[in-house]
């Protein structure tokens, strides 16, 4: 028998983990110890690791402890990247503070932690003080409020709209907040209100030109990150730091990617681009208004683009750009390049928010034109999208060919970019509850650039789960419902009402689209007497916190709630999934990837669409059982999970809950759970 050498790093990690678990009153878990050992060994040896850790393993502690041990050696910071703001908040607000409180007496020196998000997540003091123009206008916007908080009816003080009241509260909060972080504002505000006090990275004037740079919440967060031992961020920031040459993160040598099943899609989204006639004309308008430029060339090029797009059908441009479209993009590229040059501020000119907004808009247009003209050479996919109406046969939006068109671009595969920008210069640990398909890590590894000639070495390990799923939960498939069609069917709404009534609330309802979640919430608020929260009505962290604190409250939302939400206990006793989360049938990236698999002799549907759905379905179902004490029901309102041939493949990816299609059995179980709650 070969003796396995246990390194000093592993011994330190396990010792600290034992101290932490004992101090925090937790249970010793074999899977957690195994994962901590593997992570410590990976960091020590500089080898990449893919580790699948089932829900309840305690994977956050299992990778945070080795990172803390690594920090004691005085090296460069380590980065933890998550897919969702919810998990970021959990790590920074709960996991790390509890862990450090437990093990700090065992450490040689304190460990500093910093949270870094994209700029739009922070309040911009310069915008709040009037340094940027408002494009929305009307009562309730930031500058329409004025010093006396806006227009009010006679005898009524303060703003008269919800938006106005939210912005008044944002102004007041700006005077007291130490972070400017949207997630620290409780209760939260709508997206529209937040846009009135925040800027994107492109709109930001930068530390050299902004008159309030010394007080900038985003810059202060980055300064804390530069001095920290552990930096918590998201996949998009990781992608921007690795691929775009923007140092949005401090220098680091170790990266832990949590929710790693999302990394490929999140990176793809972060480096995707969109271009439309409306974008070009808006950029032209801003340049004329804020820079005093003549924009005839831009307007002419935008009109040419509109004409070229009119005859291009919606969907993937499998044969590349048409000749007319390529010519229009060349005209727009050249006009945009000239405008970028002409709009530069003059010597000694003071910071100008309006000019920066205009330049950010035209720079985005220029970048997209250049990428699209070089798409084939760079291995990128281009497609046309249009808004439209629902297709009753598929349940997804079908394009209206007379609607305005948007030209989109994304990499067909981000594996090469990840290999060069992430794996080449860092030790990377990727972890998730759903990282392998069956027992194989290769499908995930291939999409991340870890297979093929020249790929770095890596290890894959599954440390299991501590839960007794068949005893703790039920998987209910509503086999009697019709196949999903347009939006959420009336039959599905009735089924959802019946389930929530039986459980007396406590339901996390996951939908395939924002519109479906909002429509279902609106309908059921008129039928049920339990509180229903809906994504978009406040910040995600505020919604999840309220859902966790109120056992009979329901939370309706979409994909960002399908992973990273950790609500153990009776507040989440029912998880409802409206449909199998396949990619849209007209999704151009999925189509292109499926074609590539088919051309290589594989099954495109199973390799791309079914595998995509399996991982996300497992993530959604994984919201139910979060501790050994949890009990509940996962209800899938998509009958295809029980009736179609691929249903068995999808079910095999789910936690091994006890399965049934008997609604009566499920309703009685929910009633018992509600009574015991």
XYZ file of C-alpha atoms in Angstrom:
677
model
C 0.000 0.000 0.000
C 1.307 3.439 -0.951
C 1.706 5.756 2.021
C 0.040 9.139 1.549
C 2.250 11.962 2.813
C 0.379 14.574 4.826
C 1.954 17.986 4.392
C 2.384 20.600 7.103
C -0.127 22.771 5.234
C -2.754 20.009 5.453
C -2.073 19.454 9.152
C -2.416 23.176 9.857
C -5.649 23.424 7.875
C -7.249 20.462 9.619
C -6.152 21.702 13.055
C -7.629 25.145 12.459
C -10.790 23.620 11.024
C -11.246 21.475 14.133
C -10.801 24.537 16.360
C -13.315 26.487 14.300
C -15.949 23.758 14.234
C -15.662 23.211 17.991
C -15.859 26.940 18.766
C -18.814 27.454 16.433
C -20.749 24.510 17.836
C -20.804 22.628 14.560
C -20.438 18.957 13.737
C -17.309 17.207 12.539
C -17.813 16.210 8.896
C -15.567 13.810 7.026
C -16.233 15.514 3.707
C -15.290 18.898 5.133
C -11.986 17.553 6.467
C -11.252 15.827 3.178
C -11.943 18.976 1.216
C -9.794 21.134 3.512
C -6.911 18.701 3.050
C -7.234 18.735 -0.721
C -7.425 22.535 -0.864
C -4.397 22.938 1.412
C -2.443 20.405 -0.687
C -3.425 22.168 -3.893
C -2.203 25.531 -2.600
C 0.978 23.982 -1.205
C 1.850 22.182 -4.463
C 0.555 24.846 -6.852
C -1.780 22.424 -8.619
C -5.299 23.229 -9.793
C -8.178 21.444 -8.059
C -11.791 20.707 -8.978
C -13.672 19.653 -5.854
C -17.358 18.737 -5.747
C -18.790 19.139 -2.274
C -22.459 18.359 -1.743
C -24.758 20.773 0.026
C -24.119 20.697 3.764
C -20.469 19.744 3.485
C -19.476 23.143 4.762
C -17.329 23.894 1.757
C -16.966 27.591 2.581
C -15.103 26.785 5.793
C -13.247 23.975 4.050
C -11.601 26.400 1.623
C -11.481 29.503 3.836
C -9.399 27.785 6.519
C -6.576 26.817 4.094
C -6.670 30.360 2.662
C -6.263 31.794 6.154
C -3.372 29.396 6.794
C -1.844 30.542 3.493
C -2.222 34.177 4.575
C -0.085 33.480 7.648
C 2.896 32.946 5.334
C 2.818 36.591 4.268
C 2.398 36.014 0.541
C 0.188 37.863 -1.915
C -3.559 38.021 -1.211
C -5.865 35.156 -2.086
C -9.081 35.789 -4.009
C -12.461 34.131 -3.460
C -14.776 34.618 -6.446
C -18.480 33.770 -6.354
C -21.172 33.862 -9.024
C -23.741 35.704 -6.924
C -23.903 38.717 -4.644
C -25.882 36.560 -2.202
C -22.957 34.207 -1.620
C -20.554 37.144 -1.394
C -22.718 38.601 1.350
C -22.855 35.239 3.124
C -19.075 34.811 3.075
C -18.233 38.365 4.132
C -21.146 38.919 6.493
C -21.394 35.515 8.151
C -18.850 32.815 7.324
C -15.582 34.727 7.602
C -16.455 36.775 10.715
C -17.566 33.656 12.610
C -14.545 31.715 11.445
C -12.029 34.411 12.345
C -13.628 34.942 15.746
C -13.137 31.236 16.415
C -9.527 30.783 15.262
C -7.837 34.176 15.670
C -6.212 33.087 19.003
C -4.508 30.300 17.022
C -3.076 32.639 14.378
C 0.303 34.371 14.294
C -1.211 37.620 13.062
C -4.689 38.953 12.235
C -6.252 38.306 8.829
C -7.663 41.231 6.890
C -10.638 40.650 4.576
C -11.948 42.946 1.844
C -14.973 42.841 -0.444
C -14.624 44.217 -3.971
C -17.567 44.621 -6.335
C -18.122 46.386 -9.628
C -18.423 50.166 -9.485
C -22.154 50.186 -10.134
C -22.695 48.474 -6.766
C -21.415 51.563 -4.929
C -23.024 54.950 -4.480
C -21.170 57.634 -6.481
C -20.716 60.803 -4.442
C -19.854 62.847 -7.513
C -23.086 61.852 -9.224
C -25.030 62.530 -6.045
C -23.564 66.035 -5.909
C -24.621 66.811 -9.481
C -21.458 65.840 -11.342
C -23.279 63.709 -13.896
C -26.291 64.460 -16.081
C -29.580 62.701 -15.542
C -30.968 61.076 -18.680
C -34.308 60.018 -17.221
C -35.771 63.354 -16.156
C -39.172 63.814 -14.605
C -40.389 63.894 -11.060
C -38.544 61.572 -8.771
C -35.200 61.569 -10.528
C -32.160 62.726 -8.645
C -31.992 66.291 -9.890
C -35.729 66.835 -10.317
C -36.116 66.558 -6.558
C -34.307 69.795 -5.800
C -33.458 71.017 -2.346
C -36.991 70.701 -1.066
C -37.211 66.983 -2.084
C -39.341 67.533 -5.133
C -42.798 68.372 -6.325
C -45.559 67.558 -3.894
C -49.280 68.023 -3.810
C -50.608 70.909 -1.707
C -50.403 70.027 1.939
C -48.090 67.074 1.306
C -44.401 67.398 2.109
C -41.747 65.427 0.279
C -41.782 63.577 -3.035
C -45.052 62.120 -4.251
C -43.781 59.035 -6.104
C -42.133 55.848 -4.912
C -39.046 56.714 -6.948
C -38.851 60.139 -5.383
C -39.153 58.722 -1.881
C -36.440 56.163 -2.611
C -34.028 58.804 -3.887
C -34.716 61.018 -0.874
C -33.817 58.052 1.328
C -30.680 57.417 -0.738
C -29.594 61.010 -0.188
C -30.069 60.630 3.544
C -28.286 57.265 3.584
C -25.335 58.766 1.705
C -24.666 61.026 4.683
C -24.293 58.129 7.106
C -23.050 55.067 5.199
C -19.414 54.015 5.599
C -19.336 51.691 2.603
C -21.741 53.089 -0.011
C -22.462 49.448 -0.856
C -26.003 48.902 -2.114
C -26.328 45.699 -0.130
C -25.838 47.642 3.104
C -28.963 49.723 2.436
C -31.929 48.258 4.302
C -34.585 48.128 3.140
C -33.312 48.195 -0.409
C -34.434 50.313 -3.351
C -35.466 49.533 -6.912
C -32.936 49.250 -9.730
C -34.231 52.463 -11.293
C -33.630 54.456 -8.118
C -30.155 53.015 -7.676
C -29.152 54.002 -11.212
C -29.750 57.616 -10.212
C -26.863 57.486 -7.705
C -24.394 55.059 -9.305
C -22.151 54.909 -12.365
C -20.704 52.111 -14.454
C -16.972 51.493 -14.795
C -16.991 53.182 -18.212
C -18.856 56.241 -16.903
C -16.524 56.711 -13.929
C -14.174 59.685 -14.265
C -11.345 57.776 -12.611
C -9.252 58.507 -9.555
C -7.074 61.028 -11.417
C -9.929 63.265 -12.606
C -12.805 62.894 -10.162
C -12.929 65.765 -7.649
C -14.324 63.386 -5.017
C -11.906 60.504 -5.643
C -10.548 60.672 -2.096
C -14.043 59.958 -0.765
C -15.058 57.443 -3.463
C -16.593 54.325 -1.963
C -15.436 52.150 -4.864
C -11.850 53.422 -4.666
C -11.795 52.953 -0.895
C -12.941 49.352 -1.346
C -10.084 48.761 -3.786
C -7.593 50.298 -1.373
C -8.790 47.950 1.352
C -8.429 45.083 -1.107
C -4.811 45.984 -1.816
C -4.042 45.685 1.899
C -6.111 42.562 2.582
C -5.089 38.932 2.978
C -8.317 37.605 1.445
C -10.338 39.451 -1.191
C -13.928 38.389 -1.926
C -15.302 39.284 -5.351
C -17.393 37.835 -8.189
C -16.779 35.885 -11.392
C -17.283 38.932 -13.602
C -14.622 40.945 -11.763
C -12.287 37.951 -12.002
C -12.886 37.794 -15.762
C -12.332 41.532 -16.258
C -9.128 41.392 -14.223
C -7.832 38.391 -16.181
C -8.893 39.240 -19.740
C -9.188 42.988 -20.167
C -5.974 44.210 -18.605
C -7.824 46.236 -15.963
C -6.340 45.847 -12.499
C -9.635 45.770 -10.673
C -8.205 43.243 -8.199
C -4.909 43.374 -6.292
C -2.035 41.088 -7.278
C -2.811 37.579 -6.022
C -1.442 34.052 -6.307
C -4.354 31.815 -5.229
C -7.950 31.881 -6.461
C -10.892 29.915 -5.083
C -13.849 29.909 -7.463
C -17.047 29.025 -5.603
C -20.217 28.223 -7.579
C -17.735 27.144 -10.240
C -20.433 25.477 -12.343
C -21.359 29.064 -13.297
C -17.866 30.228 -14.226
C -18.026 29.519 -17.958
C -21.354 31.317 -18.420
C -20.458 34.228 -16.129
C -17.169 34.789 -17.907
C -18.928 34.576 -21.267
C -21.454 37.167 -20.087
C -18.739 39.463 -18.766
C -16.921 39.549 -22.116
C -20.014 39.669 -24.354
C -21.034 42.794 -26.262
C -24.143 44.364 -27.788
C -24.601 46.964 -30.485
C -27.771 48.624 -31.781
C -28.813 51.659 -33.732
C -30.267 53.086 -30.529
C -26.874 52.783 -28.809
C -25.178 54.612 -31.662
C -27.744 57.423 -31.791
C -27.701 57.792 -27.991
C -23.918 58.096 -28.111
C -24.220 60.703 -30.863
C -26.763 62.672 -28.845
C -24.505 62.634 -25.772
C -21.500 63.740 -27.806
C -23.428 66.655 -29.272
C -24.911 67.657 -25.921
C -21.877 67.254 -23.663
C -18.910 67.653 -26.031
C -20.286 70.052 -28.636
C -19.292 67.740 -31.497
C -20.779 67.560 -34.961
C -22.285 64.082 -35.201
C -23.536 63.864 -38.792
C -21.092 61.061 -39.642
C -22.211 59.043 -36.645
C -25.883 59.534 -37.407
C -25.350 58.561 -41.039
C -23.465 55.413 -40.002
C -26.191 54.529 -37.499
C -28.822 54.880 -40.232
C -26.744 52.643 -42.488
C -26.553 50.033 -39.703
C -30.319 50.144 -39.273
C -30.839 49.512 -42.990
C -28.335 46.660 -43.013
C -29.972 44.995 -39.995
C -33.483 45.266 -41.437
C -32.922 42.372 -43.830
C -30.957 40.144 -41.447
C -33.094 37.459 -39.780
C -33.071 37.043 -36.026
C -30.666 34.445 -34.694
C -27.159 33.153 -35.190
C -25.169 34.499 -38.134
C -23.739 31.079 -38.866
C -22.051 32.268 -42.077
C -20.726 35.473 -40.577
C -21.618 39.084 -41.335
C -23.458 39.914 -44.531
C -21.628 42.221 -46.919
C -24.045 45.085 -46.175
C -23.703 44.594 -42.424
C -19.908 44.513 -42.614
C -19.877 47.748 -44.628
C -22.179 49.446 -42.133
C -19.964 48.359 -39.236
C -16.873 49.734 -40.984
C -18.591 53.119 -41.400
C -19.720 53.133 -37.759
C -16.279 52.020 -36.549
C -14.523 54.821 -38.403
C -17.017 57.474 -37.260
C -16.792 56.221 -33.654
C -13.005 56.198 -33.712
C -12.972 59.826 -34.870
C -15.502 60.804 -32.186
C -13.458 59.134 -29.430
C -10.448 61.178 -30.525
C -12.351 64.449 -30.921
C -14.095 64.168 -27.549
C -10.921 64.015 -25.453
C -10.867 66.739 -22.781
C -8.513 69.605 -23.398
C -5.462 70.441 -21.316
C -6.385 71.726 -17.897
C -10.056 70.972 -18.410
C -11.882 70.056 -15.202
C -13.615 66.748 -14.653
C -16.845 66.575 -16.621
C -19.361 63.831 -15.924
C -21.371 64.555 -19.039
C -18.318 64.277 -21.288
C -17.302 61.022 -19.610
C -20.770 59.521 -20.104
C -20.646 60.481 -23.788
C -17.158 59.023 -24.214
C -18.133 55.802 -22.428
C -21.051 55.350 -24.803
C -19.105 55.932 -27.998
C -16.193 53.804 -26.735
C -18.595 50.894 -26.228
C -19.868 51.329 -29.788
C -16.319 51.400 -31.168
C -15.258 48.312 -29.239
C -18.252 46.304 -30.479
C -17.674 47.334 -34.096
C -14.038 46.267 -33.945
C -14.869 42.937 -32.324
C -17.660 42.092 -34.744
C -15.541 42.855 -37.780
C -12.869 40.495 -36.435
C -15.223 37.887 -34.959
C -14.402 34.954 -37.240
C -10.650 35.307 -36.712
C -11.093 35.515 -32.946
C -13.474 32.547 -32.657
C -16.441 34.661 -31.603
C -20.129 34.198 -32.380
C -22.331 36.996 -33.735
C -26.118 36.999 -33.754
C -29.111 39.289 -34.132
C -31.745 39.563 -31.410
C -35.131 41.272 -31.474
C -37.839 41.684 -28.892
C -41.127 39.957 -29.620
C -43.994 37.882 -28.318
C -44.161 34.476 -26.673
C -44.155 31.364 -28.814
C -46.934 29.183 -27.312
C -45.297 25.994 -28.561
C -42.049 26.508 -26.689
C -42.974 28.997 -24.000
C -40.155 31.313 -25.001
C -40.103 34.697 -26.703
C -40.259 34.536 -30.446
C -38.785 37.444 -32.379
C -40.901 40.087 -34.040
C -38.956 40.742 -37.225
C -40.126 44.359 -37.436
C -38.824 45.127 -33.929
C -35.525 47.021 -33.495
C -32.549 44.703 -33.867
C -29.540 44.305 -31.581
C -26.295 42.825 -32.840
C -24.608 40.654 -30.202
C -21.190 39.023 -29.876
C -19.630 36.507 -27.491
C -16.803 33.961 -27.511
C -17.845 30.494 -28.651
C -15.546 29.073 -25.998
C -13.867 30.886 -23.132
C -11.607 27.956 -22.254
C -8.604 29.437 -24.021
C -9.089 32.805 -22.340
C -9.389 31.165 -18.924
C -6.328 29.020 -19.536
C -4.194 32.038 -20.436
C -5.683 34.665 -18.149
C -6.476 32.683 -15.016
C -4.880 29.247 -14.801
C -1.469 30.198 -16.235
C -0.447 32.514 -13.389
C -2.463 31.385 -10.378
C -3.246 28.293 -8.346
C -6.979 27.821 -8.841
C -9.437 25.815 -6.742
C -12.881 25.372 -8.310
C -15.710 24.108 -6.146
C -19.459 23.563 -6.336
C -22.125 21.125 -5.230
C -22.669 20.307 -8.930
C -19.280 20.310 -10.620
C -19.213 16.791 -12.079
C -21.693 15.152 -14.442
C -22.119 11.670 -13.092
C -18.643 10.885 -11.785
C -16.803 12.773 -14.528
C -15.201 16.193 -14.139
C -14.033 16.294 -17.761
C -17.092 18.089 -19.215
C -16.588 20.977 -16.778
C -12.816 20.927 -17.140
C -13.048 21.046 -20.933
C -15.243 24.145 -20.904
C -12.733 25.880 -18.639
C -9.677 25.180 -20.787
C -8.251 22.372 -18.655
C -8.261 19.690 -21.354
C -6.312 19.322 -24.574
C -2.789 20.009 -25.680
C -0.884 22.294 -23.349
C -3.532 22.248 -20.617
C -2.270 22.544 -17.025
C -2.504 19.593 -14.677
C -5.414 19.348 -12.279
C -7.065 16.973 -9.814
C -10.786 16.246 -9.438
C -12.346 14.958 -6.223
C -15.887 14.466 -4.887
C -16.166 14.638 -1.091
C -19.895 13.754 -0.952
C -22.707 15.150 1.222
C -23.705 14.523 4.871
C -27.469 14.602 4.249
C -29.912 11.712 4.189
C -31.842 13.056 1.223
C -34.514 10.317 0.893
C -35.545 10.841 4.529
C -35.287 14.612 4.555
C -36.998 15.618 1.347
C -39.486 14.799 -1.397
C -39.106 15.403 -5.119
C -42.556 16.030 -6.555
C -43.033 16.202 -10.320
C -46.444 17.539 -11.370
C -46.873 14.953 -14.111
C -50.534 15.880 -14.675
C -49.761 19.447 -15.796
C -49.576 20.302 -19.510
C -46.159 20.878 -21.033
C -44.926 24.406 -20.298
C -46.097 26.923 -22.848
C -46.426 30.667 -22.811
C -45.134 32.089 -19.539
C -46.601 30.352 -16.513
C -49.828 28.558 -17.407
C -53.029 28.997 -15.430
C -52.780 25.319 -14.456
C -49.281 25.888 -13.075
C -50.460 28.968 -11.153
C -53.295 26.940 -9.633
C -50.835 24.182 -8.708
C -48.490 26.700 -7.137
C -51.344 28.211 -5.130
C -52.341 24.771 -3.846
C -48.793 23.943 -2.788
C -48.235 27.264 -1.004
C -51.586 26.985 0.796
C -50.635 23.543 2.060
C -47.249 24.747 3.286
C -48.642 28.033 4.680
C -45.881 29.879 2.873
C -42.196 29.255 3.376
C -41.755 28.797 -0.382
C -38.811 29.693 -2.580
C -40.234 29.813 -6.099
C -37.718 29.714 -8.939
C -38.716 30.812 -12.428
C -37.047 30.642 -15.800
C -37.661 34.340 -16.522
C -38.100 37.585 -14.609
C -41.451 38.177 -16.312
C -42.737 34.764 -15.190
C -41.720 35.457 -11.594
C -43.388 38.878 -11.603
C -46.598 37.624 -13.224
C -46.893 34.740 -10.770
C -46.230 37.028 -7.801
C -48.844 39.540 -8.973
C -51.460 36.837 -9.493
C -50.879 34.989 -6.221
C -50.775 38.119 -4.088
C -54.452 38.440 -4.899
C -55.186 34.855 -3.919
C -53.020 34.164 -0.860
C -52.713 35.799 2.530
C -48.992 35.078 2.967
C -46.378 37.744 2.140
C -44.800 37.340 -1.313
C -41.492 39.017 -2.156
C -40.279 39.291 -5.747
C -36.811 39.784 -7.162
C -36.136 43.360 -8.235
C -38.243 44.942 -5.502
C -35.181 45.343 -3.268
C -31.555 44.237 -3.207
C -31.021 40.499 -3.356
C -29.426 40.326 0.090
C -32.317 42.271 1.637
C -34.900 39.979 0.032
C -33.106 36.811 1.132
C -32.657 38.187 4.646
C -36.375 38.970 4.965
C -37.299 35.564 3.537
C -35.056 33.850 6.098
C -36.380 35.909 9.018
C -40.089 35.394 8.264
C -41.073 31.688 8.210
C -44.320 32.190 6.265
C -42.991 34.599 3.645
C -42.476 33.439 0.036
C -39.735 34.618 -2.300
C -40.200 34.589 -6.086
C -37.231 35.055 -8.376
C -35.154 33.854 -11.268
C -31.724 32.405 -12.024
C -29.686 34.414 -9.522
C -31.703 32.723 -6.758
C -31.041 29.237 -8.156
C -27.647 29.075 -6.465
C -25.910 30.630 -3.513
C -29.048 31.189 -1.414
C -28.538 29.487 1.935
C -31.656 29.536 4.122
C -31.670 26.568 6.500
C -34.644 25.921 8.752
C -38.418 26.151 8.311
C -38.362 29.415 6.331
C -37.573 27.357 3.225
C -39.695 24.205 3.381
C -40.934 24.293 -0.204
C -38.878 24.911 -3.343
C -40.868 25.257 -6.568
C -39.263 25.170 -10.019
C -41.553 26.315 -12.822
C -39.817 24.552 -15.733
C -36.686 22.634 -16.683
C -34.010 25.316 -17.151
C -32.997 24.449 -20.698
C -31.250 27.168 -22.686
C -33.727 29.038 -24.846
C -34.335 27.102 -28.067
C -33.212 30.155 -30.032
C -30.162 30.794 -27.846
C -27.402 31.465 -30.385
C -24.501 30.424 -28.164
C -26.158 27.149 -27.224
C -26.985 26.590 -30.893
C -23.419 27.282 -31.970
C -21.959 25.062 -29.264
C -24.403 22.253 -30.080
C -23.412 22.455 -33.748
C -19.747 22.284 -32.809
C -20.379 19.148 -30.726
C -22.407 17.569 -33.531
C -19.689 18.339 -36.082
C -17.254 16.515 -33.808
C -19.559 13.474 -33.757
C -21.287 14.035 -30.420
C -24.872 14.613 -29.272
C -25.319 18.371 -29.189
C -28.596 18.379 -27.264
C -27.358 16.121 -24.469
C -23.890 17.678 -24.277
C -25.059 21.285 -24.243
C -28.762 21.775 -23.483
C -29.421 18.756 -21.247
C -26.150 19.123 -19.350
C -26.832 22.844 -18.845
C -30.312 22.048 -17.526
C -29.113 19.203 -15.290
C -26.605 21.348 -13.427
C -29.033 24.221 -12.902
C -31.900 21.959 -11.909
C -29.654 20.358 -9.287
C -28.656 23.796 -8.036
C -32.267 24.880 -7.711
C -33.281 21.691 -5.901
C -30.264 22.122 -3.640
C -31.843 25.194 -2.032
C -34.131 22.919 0.032
C -31.927 20.791 2.285
C -29.293 23.015 3.865
C -28.826 21.259 7.231
C -29.392 17.859 8.795
C -32.558 19.202 10.448
C -34.217 20.467 7.275
C -37.310 18.812 5.836
C -39.313 19.805 2.794
C -40.479 19.379 -0.776
C -38.974 20.232 -4.153
C -41.860 20.627 -6.602
C -41.153 20.749 -10.345
C -44.106 22.049 -12.365
C -42.682 20.729 -15.645
C -44.256 17.388 -16.536
C -41.451 16.628 -19.010
C -39.229 15.654 -16.090
C -41.476 12.597 -15.678
C -42.595 11.943 -19.249
C -39.669 12.603 -21.597
C -36.778 10.233 -22.257
C -34.199 12.758 -21.095
C -36.053 13.096 -17.772
C -34.105 10.190 -16.274
C -30.809 11.884 -17.149
C -31.951 15.110 -15.499
C -33.234 13.351 -12.386
C -29.930 11.526 -11.986
C -28.216 14.866 -11.460
C -30.568 15.855 -8.603
C -30.012 15.135 -4.923
C -31.475 11.658 -4.198
C -34.748 12.906 -2.700
C -37.694 10.529 -2.360
C -39.652 10.894 -5.587
C -43.373 10.956 -6.296
C -45.956 12.298 -8.740
C -48.801 11.925 -6.209
C -50.041 15.407 -5.309
C -52.137 14.165 -2.387
C -49.096 12.675 -0.673
C -47.169 15.905 -1.151
C -49.937 18.177 0.162
C -50.261 16.131 3.337
C -46.499 16.277 3.837
C -46.524 20.057 3.426
C -49.412 20.441 5.858
C -47.477 18.422 8.453
C -44.411 20.593 7.909
C -46.469 23.776 8.312
C -48.044 22.480 11.510
C -44.658 21.509 12.940
C -43.066 24.820 11.947
